[in-house]
Amino acid sequence: MNTGSNEPSDVGVASREAEADVVQGERGLGSRAPEFIKARRSLHLSWQAGVFVVGLAVVIAGIIMLPLPGPGWVVIFGGMAIWATEFVWAQLVLRWTKRKVTEAAQRALDPKVRRRNITLTVIGLVIVAVLVGVYLWKFGVVMPWKIKDQ
């Protein structure tokens, strides 16, 4: 809208911010429940309670999978994504987590960091090989069962 001013108006700024959100693939904060559910308060509260219970079950399953076999962290973040469909705090946590994971991936791809990690891995493997060699030289290979007695 041309108002004869060279200064951007509030409407122009707001529309650019909305376009920036769409470009980044992030939606606005808030509930993603269907409109007919949001229109009725009791139905919306029931919807939120259901989303919370389902998300809580998924997060608990992820926590259980941390010490057990299974993709624990992936399931925990899946539960957070379920919560993020309804709760602003979960949306903010997921945005922060995505930002940190992206930053860590960028740092890991840095050639200096990769070179350092490869060097440290090689040094660690050499130390383990030396320790295993010393152990085998001192004690030899002793099987836990006795084959000669059979």
JSON list of C-alpha atoms in Angstrom, two decimals:
[
{"chain": "A", "resi": 1, "resn": "MET", "atom": "CA", "xyz": [0.00, 0.00, 0.00]},
{"chain": "A", "resi": 2, "resn": "ASN", "atom": "CA", "xyz": [1.44, 3.33, -1.04]},
{"chain": "A", "resi": 3, "resn": "THR", "atom": "CA", "xyz": [0.68, 6.00, 1.58]},
{"chain": "A", "resi": 4, "resn": "GLY", "atom": "CA", "xyz": [3.17, 8.45, 0.21]},
{"chain": "A", "resi": 5, "resn": "SER", "atom": "CA", "xyz": [5.72, 7.55, 2.87]},
{"chain": "A", "resi": 6, "resn": "ASN", "atom": "CA", "xyz": [9.03, 5.78, 2.41]},
{"chain": "A", "resi": 7, "resn": "GLU", "atom": "CA", "xyz": [8.78, 4.18, 5.86]},
{"chain": "A", "resi": 8, "resn": "PRO", "atom": "CA", "xyz": [7.40, 0.64, 6.04]},
{"chain": "A", "resi": 9, "resn": "SER", "atom": "CA", "xyz": [4.04, 0.42, 7.73]},
{"chain": "A", "resi": 10, "resn": "ASP", "atom": "CA", "xyz": [3.09, -2.02, 10.47]},
{"chain": "A", "resi": 11, "resn": "VAL", "atom": "CA", "xyz": [1.04, -3.99, 7.98]},
{"chain": "A", "resi": 12, "resn": "GLY", "atom": "CA", "xyz": [4.01, -4.37, 5.63]},
{"chain": "A", "resi": 13, "resn": "VAL", "atom": "CA", "xyz": [6.31, -5.42, 8.45]},
{"chain": "A", "resi": 14, "resn": "ALA", "atom": "CA", "xyz": [3.81, -7.97, 9.77]},
{"chain": "A", "resi": 15, "resn": "SER", "atom": "CA", "xyz": [3.26, -9.46, 6.32]},
{"chain": "A", "resi": 16, "resn": "ARG", "atom": "CA", "xyz": [7.05, -9.76, 5.76]},
{"chain": "A", "resi": 17, "resn": "GLU", "atom": "CA", "xyz": [7.42, -11.53, 9.13]},
{"chain": "A", "resi": 18, "resn": "ALA", "atom": "CA", "xyz": [4.64, -13.94, 8.19]},
{"chain": "A", "resi": 19, "resn": "GLU", "atom": "CA", "xyz": [6.32, -14.57, 4.82]},
{"chain": "A", "resi": 20, "resn": "ALA", "atom": "CA", "xyz": [9.63, -15.20, 6.61]},
{"chain": "A", "resi": 21, "resn": "ASP", "atom": "CA", "xyz": [7.95, -17.81, 8.83]},
{"chain": "A", "resi": 22, "resn": "VAL", "atom": "CA", "xyz": [6.45, -19.55, 5.80]},
{"chain": "A", "resi": 23, "resn": "VAL", "atom": "CA", "xyz": [9.80, -19.45, 4.00]},
{"chain": "A", "resi": 24, "resn": "GLN", "atom": "CA", "xyz": [11.54, -21.08, 6.96]},
{"chain": "A", "resi": 25, "resn": "GLY", "atom": "CA", "xyz": [8.83, -23.75, 7.10]},
{"chain": "A", "resi": 26, "resn": "GLU", "atom": "CA", "xyz": [7.75, -22.84, 10.61]},
{"chain": "A", "resi": 27, "resn": "ARG", "atom": "CA", "xyz": [4.15, -22.10, 11.44]},
{"chain": "A", "resi": 28, "resn": "GLY", "atom": "CA", "xyz": [3.01, -19.65, 14.05]},
{"chain": "A", "resi": 29, "resn": "LEU", "atom": "CA", "xyz": [2.76, -20.62, 17.68]},
{"chain": "A", "resi": 30, "resn": "GLY", "atom": "CA", "xyz": [-0.48, -21.98, 19.07]},
{"chain": "A", "resi": 31, "resn": "SER", "atom": "CA", "xyz": [-2.95, -24.80, 18.77]},
{"chain": "A", "resi": 32, "resn": "ARG", "atom": "CA", "xyz": [-3.23, -26.75, 15.54]},
{"chain": "A", "resi": 33, "resn": "ALA", "atom": "CA", "xyz": [-6.59, -28.24, 16.44]},
{"chain": "A", "resi": 34, "resn": "PRO", "atom": "CA", "xyz": [-9.33, -28.03, 13.79]},
{"chain": "A", "resi": 35, "resn": "GLU", "atom": "CA", "xyz": [-11.43, -24.87, 13.89]},
{"chain": "A", "resi": 36, "resn": "PHE", "atom": "CA", "xyz": [-14.63, -26.64, 14.98]},
{"chain": "A", "resi": 37, "resn": "ILE", "atom": "CA", "xyz": [-12.78, -27.97, 18.05]},
{"chain": "A", "resi": 38, "resn": "LYS", "atom": "CA", "xyz": [-11.29, -24.57, 18.89]},
{"chain": "A", "resi": 39, "resn": "ALA", "atom": "CA", "xyz": [-14.75, -23.00, 18.66]},
{"chain": "A", "resi": 40, "resn": "ARG", "atom": "CA", "xyz": [-16.04, -24.96, 21.68]},
{"chain": "A", "resi": 41, "resn": "ARG", "atom": "CA", "xyz": [-14.07, -24.47, 24.89]},
{"chain": "A", "resi": 42, "resn": "SER", "atom": "CA", "xyz": [-14.96, -27.80, 26.53]},
{"chain": "A", "resi": 43, "resn": "LEU", "atom": "CA", "xyz": [-14.17, -29.71, 23.35]},
{"chain": "A", "resi": 44, "resn": "HIS", "atom": "CA", "xyz": [-10.86, -27.85, 22.98]},
{"chain": "A", "resi": 45, "resn": "LEU", "atom": "CA", "xyz": [-9.88, -28.60, 26.60]},
{"chain": "A", "resi": 46, "resn": "SER", "atom": "CA", "xyz": [-10.73, -32.27, 26.06]},
{"chain": "A", "resi": 47, "resn": "TRP", "atom": "CA", "xyz": [-8.66, -32.22, 22.86]},
{"chain": "A", "resi": 48, "resn": "GLN", "atom": "CA", "xyz": [-5.69, -30.71, 24.72]},
{"chain": "A", "resi": 49, "resn": "ALA", "atom": "CA", "xyz": [-6.02, -33.27, 27.53]},
{"chain": "A", "resi": 50, "resn": "GLY", "atom": "CA", "xyz": [-6.01, -36.09, 24.98]},
{"chain": "A", "resi": 51, "resn": "VAL", "atom": "CA", "xyz": [-2.97, -34.67, 23.19]},
{"chain": "A", "resi": 52, "resn": "PHE", "atom": "CA", "xyz": [-1.18, -34.28, 26.53]},
{"chain": "A", "resi": 53, "resn": "VAL", "atom": "CA", "xyz": [-1.90, -37.88, 27.57]},
{"chain": "A", "resi": 54, "resn": "VAL", "atom": "CA", "xyz": [-0.81, -39.32, 24.21]},
{"chain": "A", "resi": 55, "resn": "GLY", "atom": "CA", "xyz": [2.35, -37.17, 24.21]},
{"chain": "A", "resi": 56, "resn": "LEU", "atom": "CA", "xyz": [3.10, -38.16, 27.80]},
{"chain": "A", "resi": 57, "resn": "ALA", "atom": "CA", "xyz": [2.76, -41.86, 26.95]},
{"chain": "A", "resi": 58, "resn": "VAL", "atom": "CA", "xyz": [5.18, -41.46, 24.03]},
{"chain": "A", "resi": 59, "resn": "VAL", "atom": "CA", "xyz": [7.69, -39.50, 26.14]},
{"chain": "A", "resi": 60, "resn": "ILE", "atom": "CA", "xyz": [7.53, -42.10, 28.93]},
{"chain": "A", "resi": 61, "resn": "ALA", "atom": "CA", "xyz": [8.08, -44.87, 26.35]},
{"chain": "A", "resi": 62, "resn": "GLY", "atom": "CA", "xyz": [11.13, -42.96, 25.10]},
{"chain": "A", "resi": 63, "resn": "ILE", "atom": "CA", "xyz": [12.49, -42.57, 28.62]},
{"chain": "A", "resi": 64, "resn": "ILE", "atom": "CA", "xyz": [12.05, -46.31, 29.16]},
{"chain": "A", "resi": 65, "resn": "MET", "atom": "CA", "xyz": [13.93, -46.94, 25.89]},
{"chain": "A", "resi": 66, "resn": "LEU", "atom": "CA", "xyz": [16.96, -44.91, 26.99]},
{"chain": "A", "resi": 67, "resn": "PRO", "atom": "CA", "xyz": [18.56, -47.76, 29.01]},
{"chain": "A", "resi": 68, "resn": "LEU", "atom": "CA", "xyz": [16.80, -50.48, 26.99]},
{"chain": "A", "resi": 69, "resn": "PRO", "atom": "CA", "xyz": [17.18, -51.28, 23.29]},
{"chain": "A", "resi": 70, "resn": "GLY", "atom": "CA", "xyz": [15.30, -48.80, 21.17]},
{"chain": "A", "resi": 71, "resn": "PRO", "atom": "CA", "xyz": [15.47, -45.29, 19.77]},
{"chain": "A", "resi": 72, "resn": "GLY", "atom": "CA", "xyz": [14.89, -43.51, 23.09]},
{"chain": "A", "resi": 73, "resn": "TRP", "atom": "CA", "xyz": [15.77, -39.93, 22.12]},
{"chain": "A", "resi": 74, "resn": "VAL", "atom": "CA", "xyz": [13.90, -40.15, 18.82]},
{"chain": "A", "resi": 75, "resn": "VAL", "atom": "CA", "xyz": [10.76, -41.31, 20.63]},
{"chain": "A", "resi": 76, "resn": "ILE", "atom": "CA", "xyz": [11.12, -38.57, 23.27]},
{"chain": "A", "resi": 77, "resn": "PHE", "atom": "CA", "xyz": [11.35, -35.92, 20.56]},
{"chain": "A", "resi": 78, "resn": "GLY", "atom": "CA", "xyz": [8.38, -37.57, 18.85]},
{"chain": "A", "resi": 79, "resn": "GLY", "atom": "CA", "xyz": [6.37, -37.09, 22.04]},
{"chain": "A", "resi": 80, "resn": "MET", "atom": "CA", "xyz": [7.51, -33.48, 22.19]},
{"chain": "A", "resi": 81, "resn": "ALA", "atom": "CA", "xyz": [6.31, -33.04, 18.60]},
{"chain": "A", "resi": 82, "resn": "ILE", "atom": "CA", "xyz": [2.91, -34.42, 19.61]},
{"chain": "A", "resi": 83, "resn": "TRP", "atom": "CA", "xyz": [2.77, -31.92, 22.47]},
{"chain": "A", "resi": 84, "resn": "ALA", "atom": "CA", "xyz": [3.88, -29.16, 20.09]},
{"chain": "A", "resi": 85, "resn": "THR", "atom": "CA", "xyz": [0.67, -29.56, 18.10]},
{"chain": "A", "resi": 86, "resn": "GLU", "atom": "CA", "xyz": [-1.18, -27.98, 21.04]},
{"chain": "A", "resi": 87, "resn": "PHE", "atom": "CA", "xyz": [1.19, -26.34, 23.51]},
{"chain": "A", "resi": 88, "resn": "VAL", "atom": "CA", "xyz": [3.31, -23.25, 22.87]},
{"chain": "A", "resi": 89, "resn": "TRP", "atom": "CA", "xyz": [5.99, -24.26, 25.41]},
{"chain": "A", "resi": 90, "resn": "ALA", "atom": "CA", "xyz": [6.59, -27.52, 23.50]},
{"chain": "A", "resi": 91, "resn": "GLN", "atom": "CA", "xyz": [6.78, -25.62, 20.21]},
{"chain": "A", "resi": 92, "resn": "LEU", "atom": "CA", "xyz": [9.43, -23.34, 21.67]},
{"chain": "A", "resi": 93, "resn": "VAL", "atom": "CA", "xyz": [11.41, -26.30, 23.05]},
{"chain": "A", "resi": 94, "resn": "LEU", "atom": "CA", "xyz": [11.31, -28.03, 19.66]},
{"chain": "A", "resi": 95, "resn": "ARG", "atom": "CA", "xyz": [12.44, -24.88, 17.84]},
{"chain": "A", "resi": 96, "resn": "TRP", "atom": "CA", "xyz": [15.34, -24.48, 20.29]},
{"chain": "A", "resi": 97, "resn": "THR", "atom": "CA", "xyz": [16.26, -28.16, 19.89]},
{"chain": "A", "resi": 98, "resn": "LYS", "atom": "CA", "xyz": [16.17, -27.97, 16.09]},
{"chain": "A", "resi": 99, "resn": "ARG", "atom": "CA", "xyz": [18.38, -24.88, 16.16]},
{"chain": "A", "resi": 100, "resn": "LYS", "atom": "CA", "xyz": [20.93, -26.56, 18.46]},
{"chain": "A", "resi": 101, "resn": "VAL", "atom": "CA", "xyz": [21.00, -29.76, 16.39]},
{"chain": "A", "resi": 102, "resn": "THR", "atom": "CA", "xyz": [21.55, -27.74, 13.22]},
{"chain": "A", "resi": 103, "resn": "GLU", "atom": "CA", "xyz": [24.38, -25.79, 14.87]},
{"chain": "A", "resi": 104, "resn": "ALA", "atom": "CA", "xyz": [25.99, -29.03, 16.09]},
{"chain": "A", "resi": 105, "resn": "ALA", "atom": "CA", "xyz": [25.75, -30.55, 12.61]},
{"chain": "A", "resi": 106, "resn": "GLN", "atom": "CA", "xyz": [27.41, -27.49, 11.12]},
{"chain": "A", "resi": 107, "resn": "ARG", "atom": "CA", "xyz": [30.20, -27.64, 13.70]},
{"chain": "A", "resi": 108, "resn": "ALA", "atom": "CA", "xyz": [30.70, -31.37, 13.05]},
{"chain": "A", "resi": 109, "resn": "LEU", "atom": "CA", "xyz": [31.13, -30.73, 9.33]},
{"chain": "A", "resi": 110, "resn": "ASP", "atom": "CA", "xyz": [33.86, -28.15, 9.94]},
{"chain": "A", "resi": 111, "resn": "PRO", "atom": "CA", "xyz": [37.13, -29.58, 8.53]},
{"chain": "A", "resi": 112, "resn": "LYS", "atom": "CA", "xyz": [39.18, -28.60, 11.60]},
{"chain": "A", "resi": 113, "resn": "VAL", "atom": "CA", "xyz": [36.74, -30.33, 13.95]},
{"chain": "A", "resi": 114, "resn": "ARG", "atom": "CA", "xyz": [36.58, -33.44, 11.74]},
{"chain": "A", "resi": 115, "resn": "ARG", "atom": "CA", "xyz": [40.39, -33.62, 11.61]},
{"chain": "A", "resi": 116, "resn": "ARG", "atom": "CA", "xyz": [40.59, -33.27, 15.40]},
{"chain": "A", "resi": 117, "resn": "ASN", "atom": "CA", "xyz": [37.94, -35.97, 15.93]},
{"chain": "A", "resi": 118, "resn": "ILE", "atom": "CA", "xyz": [39.72, -38.38, 13.58]},
{"chain": "A", "resi": 119, "resn": "THR", "atom": "CA", "xyz": [43.04, -37.72, 15.34]},
{"chain": "A", "resi": 120, "resn": "LEU", "atom": "CA", "xyz": [41.52, -38.33, 18.77]},
{"chain": "A", "resi": 121, "resn": "THR", "atom": "CA", "xyz": [39.85, -41.52, 17.56]},
{"chain": "A", "resi": 122, "resn": "VAL", "atom": "CA", "xyz": [43.12, -42.87, 16.15]},
{"chain": "A", "resi": 123, "resn": "ILE", "atom": "CA", "xyz": [44.98, -42.03, 19.38]},
{"chain": "A", "resi": 124, "resn": "GLY", "atom": "CA", "xyz": [42.25, -43.77, 21.40]},
{"chain": "A", "resi": 125, "resn": "LEU", "atom": "CA", "xyz": [42.40, -46.88, 19.22]},
{"chain": "A", "resi": 126, "resn": "VAL", "atom": "CA", "xyz": [46.20, -47.03, 19.51]},
{"chain": "A", "resi": 127, "resn": "ILE", "atom": "CA", "xyz": [45.97, -46.80, 23.32]},
{"chain": "A", "resi": 128, "resn": "VAL", "atom": "CA", "xyz": [43.34, -49.58, 23.44]},
{"chain": "A", "resi": 129, "resn": "ALA", "atom": "CA", "xyz": [45.43, -51.77, 21.10]},
{"chain": "A", "resi": 130, "resn": "VAL", "atom": "CA", "xyz": [48.54, -51.28, 23.29]},
{"chain": "A", "resi": 131, "resn": "LEU", "atom": "CA", "xyz": [46.58, -52.15, 26.45]},
{"chain": "A", "resi": 132, "resn": "VAL", "atom": "CA", "xyz": [45.12, -55.29, 24.85]},
{"chain": "A", "resi": 133, "resn": "GLY", "atom": "CA", "xyz": [48.59, -56.28, 23.58]},
{"chain": "A", "resi": 134, "resn": "VAL", "atom": "CA", "xyz": [50.14, -55.84, 27.05]},
{"chain": "A", "resi": 135, "resn": "TYR", "atom": "CA", "xyz": [47.34, -57.88, 28.63]},
{"chain": "A", "resi": 136, "resn": "LEU", "atom": "CA", "xyz": [47.70, -60.70, 26.10]},
{"chain": "A", "resi": 137, "resn": "TRP", "atom": "CA", "xyz": [51.52, -60.68, 26.45]},
{"chain": "A", "resi": 138, "resn": "LYS", "atom": "CA", "xyz": [51.30, -60.87, 30.25]},
{"chain": "A", "resi": 139, "resn": "PHE", "atom": "CA", "xyz": [48.39, -63.31, 30.70]},
{"chain": "A", "resi": 140, "resn": "GLY", "atom": "CA", "xyz": [47.96, -64.95, 27.29]},
{"chain": "A", "resi": 141, "resn": "VAL", "atom": "CA", "xyz": [44.67, -66.11, 25.87]},
{"chain": "A", "resi": 142, "resn": "VAL", "atom": "CA", "xyz": [42.84, -68.14, 28.49]},
{"chain": "A", "resi": 143, "resn": "MET", "atom": "CA", "xyz": [39.48, -69.57, 27.50]},
{"chain": "A", "resi": 144, "resn": "PRO", "atom": "CA", "xyz": [36.80, -69.44, 30.17]},
{"chain": "A", "resi": 145, "resn": "TRP", "atom": "CA", "xyz": [36.06, -73.11, 29.63]},
{"chain": "A", "resi": 146, "resn": "LYS", "atom": "CA", "xyz": [38.38, -76.11, 29.76]},
{"chain": "A", "resi": 147, "resn": "ILE", "atom": "CA", "xyz": [38.54, -77.88, 26.41]},
{"chain": "A", "resi": 148, "resn": "LYS", "atom": "CA", "xyz": [41.30, -80.34, 27.39]},
{"chain": "A", "resi": 149, "resn": "ASP", "atom": "CA", "xyz": [39.15, -82.03, 30.06]},
{"chain": "A", "resi": 150, "resn": "GLN", "atom": "CA", "xyz": [36.58, -83.33, 27.55]}
]
